[in-house]
Short mmCIF file of C-alpha atoms and ligand atoms in Angstrom, two decimals:
data_model
loop_
_atom_site.label_atom_id
_atom_site.label_comp_id
_atom_site.label_asym_id
_atom_site.label_seq_id
_atom_site.Cartn_x
_atom_site.Cartn_y
_atom_site.Cartn_z
CA MET A 1041 132.25 78.33 121.33
CA LYS A 1042 133.91 77.61 124.63
CA THR A 1043 133.84 74.13 126.00
CA VAL A 1044 132.46 73.45 129.50
CA GLY A 1045 132.82 70.63 131.81
CA ILE A 1046 130.64 70.16 134.98
CA ILE A 1047 132.00 68.28 137.96
CA ASN A 1048 129.03 66.64 139.94
CA VAL A 1049 126.08 67.05 137.73
CA THR A 1050 124.30 64.63 140.10
CA GLY A 1051 123.98 67.43 142.75
CA TYR A 1052 121.51 70.22 142.61
CA ALA A 1053 123.94 73.04 141.85
CA GLY A 1054 125.46 70.83 139.00
CA VAL A 1055 122.29 69.87 137.36
CA GLU A 1056 121.06 73.46 137.56
CA LEU A 1057 124.28 74.51 135.74
CA ALA A 1058 123.56 72.01 133.12
CA ARG A 1059 119.97 73.38 132.59
CA LEU A 1060 121.11 77.05 132.37
CA LEU A 1061 124.18 76.36 130.20
CA LEU A 1062 122.26 74.36 127.74
CA ARG A 1063 120.65 77.54 126.49
CA HIS A 1064 123.82 79.63 126.79
CA PRO A 1065 124.75 80.93 123.21
CA ALA A 1066 128.52 80.91 123.56
CA VAL A 1067 129.26 77.58 125.24
CA ARG A 1068 128.89 73.91 124.59
CA ILE A 1069 128.64 71.37 127.54
CA THR A 1070 131.12 68.65 126.60
CA GLN A 1071 131.53 66.61 129.72
CA VAL A 1072 129.71 65.99 133.01
CA THR A 1073 130.62 63.91 135.95
CA GLY A 1074 128.82 62.26 138.87
CA ARG A 1075 129.95 59.15 140.72
CA SER A 1076 126.60 57.64 141.61
CA GLU A 1077 125.24 57.68 138.05
CA ALA A 1078 128.54 57.21 136.08
CA GLY A 1079 128.06 55.31 132.82
CA LYS A 1080 124.33 56.42 132.43
CA LYS A 1081 122.99 58.81 129.85
CA LEU A 1082 122.32 62.11 131.30
CA ALA A 1083 118.87 62.14 129.69
CA ASP A 1084 117.97 58.86 131.62
CA VAL A 1085 118.81 60.39 134.97
CA PHE A 1086 117.49 63.87 134.34
CA PRO A 1087 114.91 63.74 131.53
CA HIS A 1088 114.40 67.54 131.45
CA LEU A 1089 117.96 67.63 130.00
CA SER A 1090 117.21 65.19 127.19
CA GLU A 1091 118.60 67.66 124.57
CA LEU A 1092 122.05 67.09 125.81
CA ASP A 1093 123.42 63.83 124.47
CA LEU A 1094 126.11 63.04 127.09
CA THR A 1095 127.04 60.03 129.22
CA ILE A 1096 127.82 60.87 132.91
CA GLN A 1097 131.51 60.21 133.56
CA PRO A 1098 133.24 59.21 136.69
CA GLU A 1099 135.84 61.96 136.05
CA LEU A 1100 136.58 64.58 133.40
CA GLU A 1101 138.35 62.98 130.57
CA SER A 1102 139.82 65.86 128.56
CA PRO A 1103 140.52 69.47 129.00
CA SER A 1104 137.71 72.06 128.82
CA ASP A 1105 137.99 75.84 128.44
CA VAL A 1106 136.05 76.29 131.68
CA VAL A 1107 135.20 73.81 134.46
CA PHE A 1108 132.46 74.38 137.03
CA VAL A 1109 133.13 72.42 140.34
CA ALA A 1110 129.90 71.64 142.12
CA LEU A 1111 131.33 69.28 144.82
CA PRO A 1112 131.01 69.41 148.50
CA HIS A 1113 133.84 71.35 150.28
CA LYS A 1114 137.10 69.60 150.57
CA ALA A 1115 136.29 67.32 147.58
CA ALA A 1116 136.33 70.42 145.47
CA ALA A 1117 139.72 71.66 146.66
CA ALA A 1118 141.12 68.28 145.97
CA VAL A 1119 140.47 68.54 142.19
CA VAL A 1120 140.92 72.25 141.56
CA PRO A 1121 144.81 72.45 141.14
CA SER A 1122 144.84 69.59 138.49
CA LEU A 1123 142.03 71.53 136.59
CA LEU A 1124 144.12 74.80 136.67
CA ALA A 1125 147.03 72.79 135.49
CA THR A 1126 145.17 71.89 132.21
CA GLY A 1127 144.80 75.66 131.57
CA ALA A 1128 141.08 75.77 132.30
CA ARG A 1129 139.24 78.61 134.00
CA VAL A 1130 137.57 77.22 137.12
CA VAL A 1131 134.48 78.40 138.94
CA ASP A 1132 134.28 76.53 142.29
CA ILE A 1133 130.81 76.50 143.75
CA SER A 1134 131.92 75.02 147.09
CA ALA A 1135 133.23 77.04 150.06
CA ASP A 1136 136.77 75.85 149.58
CA PHE A 1137 138.30 79.12 148.15
CA ARG A 1138 135.95 81.77 149.57
CA LEU A 1139 137.77 82.53 152.72
CA HIS A 1140 141.12 84.33 152.42
CA ASP A 1141 142.40 83.16 155.86
CA VAL A 1142 143.19 79.32 155.86
CA ALA A 1143 143.05 79.11 159.71
CA GLU A 1144 139.54 80.59 159.48
CA TYR A 1145 138.53 78.00 156.88
CA GLN A 1146 139.94 75.18 158.89
CA SER A 1147 138.23 76.30 162.09
CA TRP A 1148 134.83 76.56 160.45
CA TYR A 1149 135.03 73.54 158.08
CA GLN A 1150 137.04 71.31 160.42
CA VAL A 1151 139.36 70.01 157.68
CA ASP A 1152 142.74 70.77 156.49
CA HIS A 1153 142.95 72.74 153.31
CA PRO A 1154 144.65 70.69 150.58
CA CYS A 1155 145.91 73.76 148.61
CA PRO A 1156 146.05 76.86 150.87
CA GLU A 1157 148.54 78.44 148.32
CA LEU A 1158 145.57 79.12 145.91
CA LEU A 1159 143.59 81.10 148.56
CA SER A 1160 145.37 84.38 147.74
CA GLU A 1161 144.79 83.94 144.06
CA ALA A 1162 141.06 82.92 144.12
CA VAL A 1163 138.67 85.91 143.65
CA TYR A 1164 135.49 85.98 145.59
CA GLY A 1165 132.78 85.64 142.87
CA LEU A 1166 130.36 88.37 143.80
CA PRO A 1167 130.36 90.44 140.54
CA GLU A 1168 128.60 93.32 142.30
CA LEU A 1169 131.75 93.75 144.35
CA HIS A 1170 134.59 92.34 142.51
CA ARG A 1171 133.70 92.61 138.72
CA ASP A 1172 137.10 93.78 137.60
CA ARG A 1173 139.12 91.09 139.46
CA ILE A 1174 136.70 88.33 138.28
CA ARG A 1175 137.44 89.35 134.63
CA GLU A 1176 141.15 88.47 135.21
CA ALA A 1177 140.78 85.50 137.38
CA ARG A 1178 141.89 81.85 136.62
CA LEU A 1179 140.00 80.65 139.89
CA VAL A 1180 136.66 82.11 141.06
CA ALA A 1181 135.17 81.13 144.41
CA ASN A 1182 131.52 81.32 143.89
CA PRO A 1183 129.78 82.77 147.05
CA GLY A 1184 127.39 80.83 149.20
CA CYS A 1185 123.66 81.36 148.73
CA TYR A 1186 122.94 83.01 152.16
CA PRO A 1187 126.11 85.23 151.84
CA THR A 1188 125.08 86.45 148.37
CA ALA A 1189 121.71 87.60 149.82
CA ALA A 1190 123.19 89.11 152.97
CA ILE A 1191 126.31 90.73 151.55
CA LEU A 1192 124.32 92.48 148.80
CA ALA A 1193 121.91 93.66 151.42
CA LEU A 1194 124.65 95.15 153.56
CA ALA A 1195 127.24 96.40 151.01
CA PRO A 1196 125.74 99.70 150.17
CA ILE A 1197 125.68 100.76 153.85
CA ALA A 1198 128.78 98.84 155.09
CA ASP A 1199 130.36 102.09 156.40
CA LEU A 1200 127.29 103.14 158.28
CA ILE A 1201 126.98 100.03 160.48
CA ASN A 1202 127.26 100.82 164.18
CA GLY A 1203 126.65 97.76 166.39
CA PRO A 1204 125.61 94.19 165.96
CA VAL A 1205 123.82 93.34 162.63
CA ILE A 1206 121.21 90.61 162.71
CA ILE A 1207 120.55 88.45 159.61
CA ASP A 1208 117.41 86.49 159.97
CA ALA A 1209 117.30 84.18 156.96
CA LYS A 1210 114.96 81.53 155.51
CA SER A 1211 115.80 78.95 152.93
CA GLY A 1212 114.11 76.42 150.79
CA ILE A 1213 115.20 72.79 151.11
CA SER A 1214 117.22 72.61 147.96
CA GLY A 1215 119.90 74.62 149.78
CA GLY A 1216 120.64 71.55 151.67
CA GLY A 1217 121.57 69.57 148.58
CA ARG A 1218 120.27 66.49 146.90
CA SER A 1219 121.73 63.94 149.13
CA LEU A 1220 119.22 62.02 151.39
CA VAL A 1221 119.13 63.34 154.92
CA LEU A 1222 116.28 62.75 157.38
CA THR A 1223 115.77 66.40 158.14
CA ASN A 1224 114.99 67.00 154.51
CA HIS A 1225 112.23 64.43 154.07
CA PHE A 1226 108.81 65.79 153.01
CA SER A 1227 107.14 64.83 156.32
CA GLU A 1228 109.86 66.55 158.24
CA VAL A 1229 109.78 69.73 156.27
CA ASN A 1230 106.24 70.13 155.14
CA GLU A 1231 104.17 72.46 157.38
CA ASN A 1232 107.20 72.99 159.46
CA CYS A 1233 109.71 75.81 160.10
CA MET A 1234 112.88 75.49 161.98
CA ALA A 1235 116.05 77.26 162.90
CA TYR A 1236 119.33 75.57 162.42
CA GLY A 1237 123.07 76.35 162.68
CA VAL A 1238 122.02 78.33 165.94
CA HIS A 1239 125.41 78.25 167.43
CA GLY A 1240 127.21 79.41 164.24
CA HIS A 1241 126.72 78.67 160.55
CA ARG A 1242 129.55 78.28 158.09
CA HIS A 1243 128.34 81.06 155.89
CA LEU A 1244 129.02 83.65 158.69
CA PRO A 1245 132.74 84.07 158.03
CA GLU A 1246 132.22 84.89 154.32
CA ILE A 1247 129.67 87.61 155.27
CA VAL A 1248 131.96 89.12 157.85
CA GLN A 1249 135.06 88.89 155.51
CA GLU A 1250 133.37 90.87 152.65
CA ILE A 1251 131.62 93.46 154.69
CA ALA A 1252 134.89 94.13 156.73
CA GLU A 1253 136.73 94.57 153.46
CA LEU A 1254 134.13 97.13 152.41
CA ARG A 1255 134.52 99.02 155.79
CA GLY A 1256 138.25 99.26 155.21
CA ASN A 1257 140.93 99.44 157.95
CA HIS A 1258 139.71 102.51 159.80
CA LEU A 1259 136.40 100.70 160.89
CA ASP A 1260 136.02 97.57 162.92
CA ALA A 1261 134.80 94.31 161.42
CA PRO A 1262 131.08 94.15 161.73
CA SER A 1263 129.63 92.06 164.59
CA VAL A 1264 127.05 89.80 162.93
CA LEU A 1265 124.43 87.37 164.26
CA PHE A 1266 123.29 85.16 161.41
CA LEU A 1267 120.38 82.83 161.95
CA PRO A 1268 119.31 80.57 159.16
CA HIS A 1269 115.90 78.82 159.02
CA LEU A 1270 114.55 76.06 156.80
CA VAL A 1271 111.01 76.66 155.38
CA PRO A 1272 108.83 74.23 153.29
CA MET A 1273 109.60 75.32 149.80
CA THR A 1274 111.94 73.93 147.10
CA ARG A 1275 113.99 77.07 146.20
CA GLY A 1276 114.40 80.50 147.46
CA ILE A 1277 116.08 82.74 150.26
CA LEU A 1278 114.78 85.58 152.07
CA ALA A 1279 117.18 87.47 154.38
CA SER A 1280 115.84 89.96 156.69
CA CYS A 1281 118.71 92.13 157.79
CA TYR A 1282 118.45 94.45 160.89
CA VAL A 1283 121.16 97.10 161.01
CA PRO A 1284 121.91 99.65 163.66
CA LEU A 1285 123.27 102.76 161.90
CA ARG A 1286 125.83 105.48 163.11
CA ASP A 1287 123.55 108.30 162.22
CA ARG A 1288 119.85 108.59 161.62
CA VAL A 1289 119.14 108.47 157.92
CA SER A 1290 115.92 109.05 155.94
CA GLU A 1291 114.44 106.25 153.98
CA ALA A 1292 114.93 108.25 150.70
CA ASP A 1293 118.61 108.65 151.31
CA VAL A 1294 119.05 105.09 151.95
CA ARG A 1295 117.25 103.99 148.83
CA GLN A 1296 119.24 106.54 146.86
CA ARG A 1297 122.49 105.07 148.25
CA PHE A 1298 121.32 101.56 147.20
CA ARG A 1299 120.31 102.59 143.85
CA ALA A 1300 123.65 104.47 143.18
CA PHE A 1301 125.67 101.48 144.53
CA TYR A 1302 123.99 98.99 142.18
CA GLN A 1303 123.79 101.20 139.12
CA GLY A 1304 125.15 99.14 136.24
CA HIS A 1305 124.78 95.93 138.03
CA PRO A 1306 122.03 94.13 136.06
CA PHE A 1307 121.07 91.48 138.71
CA ALA A 1308 121.01 93.53 141.90
CA ARG A 1309 117.73 95.20 141.84
CA VAL A 1310 116.37 97.78 144.44
CA VAL A 1311 112.64 97.28 144.69
CA ASP A 1312 109.75 99.40 145.92
CA ALA A 1313 107.96 96.91 147.94
CA PRO A 1314 109.06 93.98 150.17
CA PRO A 1315 110.21 91.16 147.87
CA GLN A 1316 109.02 87.66 147.91
CA THR A 1317 110.89 84.49 147.06
CA LYS A 1318 108.56 83.73 144.24
CA GLN A 1319 109.53 86.91 142.53
CA THR A 1320 112.99 85.40 141.99
CA LEU A 1321 112.17 81.80 141.25
CA GLY A 1322 114.38 80.50 138.55
CA SER A 1323 115.98 83.91 137.81
CA ASN A 1324 119.41 85.31 138.65
CA PHE A 1325 118.15 88.45 140.29
CA CYS A 1326 118.65 89.59 143.82
CA LEU A 1327 115.80 91.89 144.85
CA MET A 1328 116.48 94.20 147.72
CA TYR A 1329 114.18 96.45 149.82
CA PRO A 1330 115.82 98.88 152.30
CA THR A 1331 113.56 100.60 154.65
CA VAL A 1332 114.14 102.61 158.06
CA ASP A 1333 112.25 101.50 161.13
CA SER A 1334 111.15 104.90 162.49
CA ARG A 1335 110.71 103.60 166.06
CA THR A 1336 114.26 102.23 166.55
CA GLY A 1337 116.07 103.99 163.74
CA HIS A 1338 117.36 100.56 162.46
CA LEU A 1339 117.77 100.12 158.79
CA VAL A 1340 115.88 96.88 157.60
CA VAL A 1341 116.99 95.27 154.39
CA LEU A 1342 114.96 92.39 152.85
CA SER A 1343 116.83 90.55 150.36
CA CYS A 1344 115.54 87.78 148.22
CA LEU A 1345 117.05 85.37 145.65
CA ASP A 1346 116.82 81.87 144.21
CA ASN A 1347 119.57 79.79 146.09
CA LEU A 1348 120.27 77.72 143.01
CA VAL A 1349 120.44 80.60 140.55
CA LYS A 1350 121.91 83.97 141.90
CA GLY A 1351 122.87 81.83 145.06
CA ALA A 1352 124.87 79.25 143.06
CA SER A 1353 124.69 78.23 139.42
CA GLY A 1354 123.48 81.47 137.75
CA GLN A 1355 126.01 83.50 139.66
CA ALA A 1356 128.69 80.95 138.50
CA ILE A 1357 127.75 81.55 134.87
CA GLN A 1358 127.63 85.30 135.51
CA ASN A 1359 131.26 84.97 136.65
CA MET A 1360 132.14 82.81 133.57
CA ASN A 1361 130.77 85.50 131.40
CA LEU A 1362 133.02 88.04 132.99
CA MET A 1363 136.00 85.80 132.84
CA PHE A 1364 135.54 85.47 129.06
CA GLY A 1365 134.78 89.21 128.50
CA TRP A 1366 131.23 88.62 127.58
CA ASP A 1367 128.10 90.56 128.66
CA GLU A 1368 127.52 89.25 132.18
CA ARG A 1369 123.83 88.70 131.39
CA LEU A 1370 124.55 86.23 128.67
CA GLY A 1371 122.39 83.00 129.04
CA ILE A 1372 120.99 84.07 132.41
CA ASP A 1373 118.67 86.89 131.89
CA SER A 1374 115.49 84.99 132.17
CA ILE A 1375 112.67 86.41 134.35
CA ALA A 1376 111.13 84.65 137.39
CA VAL A 1377 108.65 81.94 137.07
CA TYR A 1378 105.34 83.14 138.49
CA PRO A 1379 103.26 81.90 140.26
N1 NAP B 2282 122.27 73.73 147.03
C1 NAP B 2282 122.47 75.04 147.09
O1 NAP B 2282 121.61 75.82 147.17
C2 NAP B 2282 123.88 75.57 146.93
C3 NAP B 2282 124.08 76.97 146.99
C4 NAP B 2282 125.42 77.45 146.82
C5 NAP B 2282 126.49 76.57 146.92
N2 NAP B 2282 126.35 75.30 147.08
C6 NAP B 2282 127.51 74.40 147.12
O2 NAP B 2282 127.66 73.65 145.92
C7 NAP B 2282 128.25 72.43 146.18
C8 NAP B 2282 127.28 71.24 145.66
O3 NAP B 2282 126.14 71.62 146.49
P1 NAP B 2282 124.76 70.75 146.02
O4 NAP B 2282 123.68 71.31 146.80
O5 NAP B 2282 124.54 70.63 144.64
O6 NAP B 2282 125.12 69.30 146.57
P2 NAP B 2282 124.22 67.95 146.50
O7 NAP B 2282 123.09 68.19 145.77
O8 NAP B 2282 124.07 67.53 147.89
O9 NAP B 2282 125.29 67.12 145.88
C9 NAP B 2282 126.09 66.24 146.66
C10 NAP B 2282 126.69 65.18 145.72
O10 NAP B 2282 127.97 65.34 145.67
C11 NAP B 2282 128.67 64.10 145.43
N3 NAP B 2282 129.70 63.91 146.43
C12 NAP B 2282 129.55 63.86 147.67
N4 NAP B 2282 130.75 63.78 148.34
C13 NAP B 2282 131.60 63.62 147.29
C14 NAP B 2282 133.03 63.46 147.25
N5 NAP B 2282 133.68 63.23 148.38
N6 NAP B 2282 133.54 63.34 146.09
C15 NAP B 2282 132.92 63.48 145.01
N7 NAP B 2282 131.61 63.65 144.88
C16 NAP B 2282 131.00 63.75 146.08
C17 NAP B 2282 127.62 63.04 145.57
O11 NAP B 2282 127.10 62.70 144.18
P3 NAP B 2282 127.67 61.51 143.53
O12 NAP B 2282 127.81 60.35 144.54
O13 NAP B 2282 126.79 61.16 142.38
O14 NAP B 2282 129.16 61.80 143.01
C18 NAP B 2282 126.42 63.85 146.25
O15 NAP B 2282 125.19 63.23 145.85
C19 NAP B 2282 128.41 72.32 147.72
O16 NAP B 2282 129.80 72.68 147.99
C20 NAP B 2282 127.42 73.41 148.21
O17 NAP B 2282 127.87 73.98 149.43
C21 NAP B 2282 125.04 74.73 147.14
#
């Protein structure tokens, strides 16, 4: 059994990690941290985790084989170097190690990076693109929730993109975290739908970075318009991606391309009908439906996942499984909760 520490179990990503890892057959959660509830029994704060007899600590007290860091950006980067120094494998769920270019990070996140020397070592934790490198990694930068949905939707046709891509995405409220913010109150969100990040959302550079890498040096970086929306549900992301293509392609060819690209990737599933967020609730699957709009010739890809599972904690566990040489499905192959 490998030992696991979770930094920030008091956030949504952290507590979801605890829920999923509790049933993982090859690990044991030995320490959890969270400033606001330090000193309390985990079961008193989160009764659904009552099987775990742990006290929430202010900080990790001893080394673990793997540590999941579920802190906000900047706070995450501040703790990662000391964790690596203990010999732990680290999966960071924040944005701190996702971008390869420190200037890009600093301009989008408006903070100085405390350990830019680790950016070249960190592996972007999207197993469908970087599985072999994740296996060898000490530090994995778990992708953002919107980028996971968008990059998986665009990756199979990255080389065919010809013109601005539009990613119109909707997310449930848990994507905004557990901290109290006025815009996330029930009466603000219920029966409401709103766009945000209209002048640029921080997830955009990750999407561009990964798609540009897939296109290689001979093609321009893609031009991407990414517009997120908040909708009144707890979990889930639906990303509708509109893609102008270089050549007209048939729907059958596109679907074949998607299926071939994701062959052998258990959590990226090409589906035969437009997917819905409820079909991914609580599961680690990303469902994708590519279709060609015959009027414009645009490719439309609908991509759907649970932001806290494939968009965060489930994917983090998928990465851990790869880092330890296990089947990547271990502990995270449950199917969606329906209805
Ligand atoms: N929510 C999602 O769907 C999602 C998806 C993908 C990635 N992520 C990323 O995962 C990370 C955690 O997100 P989340 O949604 O779980 O957050 P969250 O629920 O908002 O958790 C935030 C908690 O972090 C702790 N915290 C805040 N500032 C801190 C600091 N400077 N130092 C230490 N602890 C601090 C606080 O808990 P205490 O006061 O108890 O310490 C706060 O309640 C973020 O980087 C986020 O971008 C989230």
